[in-house]
Short mmCIF file of C-alpha atoms in Angstrom, two decimals:
data_model
loop_
_atom_site.label_atom_id
_atom_site.label_comp_id
_atom_site.label_asym_id
_atom_site.label_seq_id
_atom_site.Cartn_x
_atom_site.Cartn_y
_atom_site.Cartn_z
CA MET A 1 -5.54 -3.30 -21.81
CA VAL A 2 -3.66 -5.79 -20.71
CA GLY A 3 -3.73 -6.38 -17.06
CA PRO A 4 -0.81 -7.72 -15.04
CA THR A 5 0.46 -11.13 -16.72
CA GLY A 6 2.09 -14.16 -14.71
CA ARG A 7 4.55 -16.63 -16.13
CA GLY A 8 5.98 -20.07 -15.27
CA ASN A 9 6.43 -23.57 -15.98
CA SER A 10 2.98 -24.65 -14.13
CA LEU A 11 -0.02 -22.48 -13.08
CA GLY A 12 1.21 -21.88 -9.25
CA ALA A 13 4.08 -20.65 -10.63
CA ALA A 14 2.60 -18.18 -12.95
CA LEU A 15 0.08 -17.40 -10.11
CA GLY A 16 2.93 -16.93 -7.83
CA TYR A 17 4.63 -14.53 -10.28
CA LEU A 18 2.04 -12.52 -10.59
CA MET A 19 0.89 -12.04 -6.70
CA ARG A 20 5.10 -11.33 -6.54
CA ALA A 21 4.54 -8.41 -9.18
CA GLN A 22 1.34 -6.97 -7.82
CA VAL A 23 1.86 -7.28 -3.59
CA THR A 24 5.55 -6.87 -1.62
CA PRO A 25 6.38 -9.87 0.10
CA ARG A 26 6.88 -10.67 3.55
CA HIS A 27 10.94 -10.24 3.75
CA ARG A 28 13.49 -9.32 6.12
CA LEU A 29 15.35 -5.75 6.83
CA SER A 30 19.29 -6.56 5.23
CA SER A 31 20.36 -4.05 8.27
CA TYR A 32 19.41 -6.58 10.96
CA SER A 33 21.16 -9.80 10.99
CA ALA A 34 22.76 -9.39 14.73
CA LYS A 35 23.00 -12.79 16.46
CA HIS A 36 24.16 -12.33 20.19
CA TRP A 37 21.57 -10.63 22.35
CA HIS A 38 24.02 -7.33 23.58
CA ALA A 39 24.19 -6.55 20.07
CA GLN A 40 20.38 -6.79 19.46
CA LEU A 41 19.57 -4.80 22.17
CA SER A 42 21.90 -2.00 21.25
CA GLN A 43 20.70 -1.79 17.77
CA LEU A 44 16.82 -1.91 19.14
CA THR A 45 17.48 0.64 21.62
CA GLY A 46 19.11 3.23 18.76
CA THR A 47 15.39 3.64 17.83
CA ARG A 48 11.87 4.48 19.05
CA ARG A 49 10.54 1.64 16.72
CA GLY A 50 12.91 -0.39 18.57
CA TYR A 51 11.86 0.35 22.17
CA GLU A 52 8.13 0.18 21.10
CA ALA A 53 9.20 -3.78 19.91
CA LEU A 54 10.73 -4.48 23.45
CA GLU A 55 7.91 -3.29 24.82
CA SER A 56 5.54 -5.05 23.13
CA ALA A 57 7.50 -7.84 23.59
CA GLY A 58 7.22 -7.77 27.18
CA LEU A 59 10.60 -6.49 28.53
CA ASP A 60 9.89 -4.57 31.42
CA VAL A 61 13.26 -3.73 33.11
CA LYS A 62 14.38 -0.47 34.94
CA PRO A 63 16.35 2.05 32.93
CA ASP A 64 19.56 1.38 35.21
CA THR A 65 19.35 -2.39 34.60
CA LEU A 66 19.13 -1.49 30.47
CA PHE A 67 21.90 0.35 30.88
CA LYS A 68 24.19 -2.47 33.01
CA TRP A 69 22.94 -5.11 30.17
CA LEU A 70 24.19 -2.50 27.00
CA SER A 71 27.75 -1.54 29.10
CA ASP A 72 28.93 -5.01 29.18
CA PRO A 73 28.15 -7.69 26.57
CA GLU A 74 29.24 -10.21 29.03
CA TYR A 75 26.50 -9.38 31.82
CA ASN A 76 24.61 -12.41 32.85
CA VAL A 77 21.36 -11.63 31.36
CA ARG A 78 18.63 -14.17 32.44
CA ARG A 79 17.36 -16.48 29.59
CA SER A 80 13.86 -15.10 29.31
CA TYR A 81 15.20 -11.87 29.30
CA ARG A 82 17.55 -13.31 25.84
CA ASP A 83 14.31 -14.74 24.53
CA LEU A 84 12.33 -11.32 24.48
CA ILE A 85 15.02 -9.41 23.31
CA HIS A 86 15.62 -11.53 20.54
CA THR A 87 11.74 -12.10 20.02
CA ALA A 88 11.52 -7.74 19.73
CA TYR A 89 14.71 -7.86 17.32
CA GLU A 90 12.61 -10.34 14.80
CA ASN A 91 9.60 -8.38 15.00
CA VAL A 92 11.45 -5.23 13.97
CA ALA A 93 13.26 -7.03 11.21
CA ILE A 94 10.72 -9.01 9.29
CA VAL A 95 8.54 -6.62 7.00
CA PRO A 96 5.35 -7.90 6.72
CA ALA A 97 3.93 -8.55 3.34
CA ASP A 98 1.16 -6.13 2.06
CA PRO A 99 -2.32 -6.80 1.85
CA ILE A 100 -3.22 -8.20 -1.24
CA PRO A 101 -5.40 -4.97 -3.58
CA ASP A 102 -8.65 -5.77 -4.39
CA HIS A 103 -8.23 -5.24 -8.03
CA VAL A 104 -6.09 -8.91 -7.74
CA LYS A 105 -9.14 -10.11 -5.23
CA ASP A 106 -11.38 -9.59 -6.72
CA GLY A 107 -9.96 -9.50 -10.43
CA GLN A 108 -10.45 -11.39 -13.41
CA PHE A 109 -7.73 -12.92 -15.21
CA GLU A 110 -6.99 -15.01 -18.37
CA ILE A 111 -5.10 -18.26 -18.16
CA SER A 112 -3.15 -18.73 -21.60
CA GLY A 113 -0.71 -21.18 -22.41
CA ARG A 114 0.06 -24.81 -21.55
CA VAL A 115 -1.92 -25.47 -18.19
CA LYS A 116 -1.21 -29.27 -16.56
CA THR A 117 -3.66 -30.49 -13.74
CA GLY A 118 -2.27 -34.05 -12.64
CA ALA A 119 -2.60 -35.85 -15.89
CA ASP A 120 -5.04 -33.45 -17.70
CA GLU A 121 -2.60 -31.28 -19.90
CA ARG A 122 -3.99 -28.35 -22.48
CA GLU A 123 -3.38 -25.38 -24.37
CA ARG A 124 -5.52 -22.18 -22.84
CA GLY A 125 -6.50 -18.85 -24.20
CA THR A 126 -5.43 -19.18 -27.68
CA ARG A 127 -7.09 -19.63 -30.81
CA ARG A 128 -5.88 -23.30 -31.15
CA ALA A 129 -7.49 -23.93 -27.48
CA ALA A 130 -10.52 -23.03 -28.52
CA PRO A 131 -13.21 -25.58 -27.81
CA PRO A 132 -14.62 -27.24 -30.83
CA ALA A 133 -17.83 -25.46 -32.08
CA HIS A 134 -20.99 -27.27 -31.35
CA ARG A 135 -23.93 -27.23 -33.68
CA TRP A 136 -26.99 -27.38 -31.73
CA THR A 137 -30.46 -28.29 -33.49
CA SER A 138 -33.70 -28.09 -31.91
CA ARG A 139 -36.19 -31.12 -32.98
#
């Protein structure tokens, strides 16, 4: 049974390909692209997850203050609050990478093809790459 394979023009590229095939990398949700604090706050207050992110970021304001901010995009919100809104927005927008599965962490992999490490470049994992047979004799 053939396991997962990685391809690339270097060992690092092949390992990177293998990892991307086995693990969902960290990525940004495409629906989170707002730049202005008001648009970010509006999007965050539209979901429970957004409210939780605001709370986790440390935004602690009264509901009527939040209502004033949401009703007027030109409202003069302190820089520290805008920073907290931005932090909460980024925390919701970024999806963390999946943990590396045990079968990848603890697995055994075969390396084949041309492998270069510094000045050492050789063919690996093929019949041509097999080391020469040594004959051992005892005296």
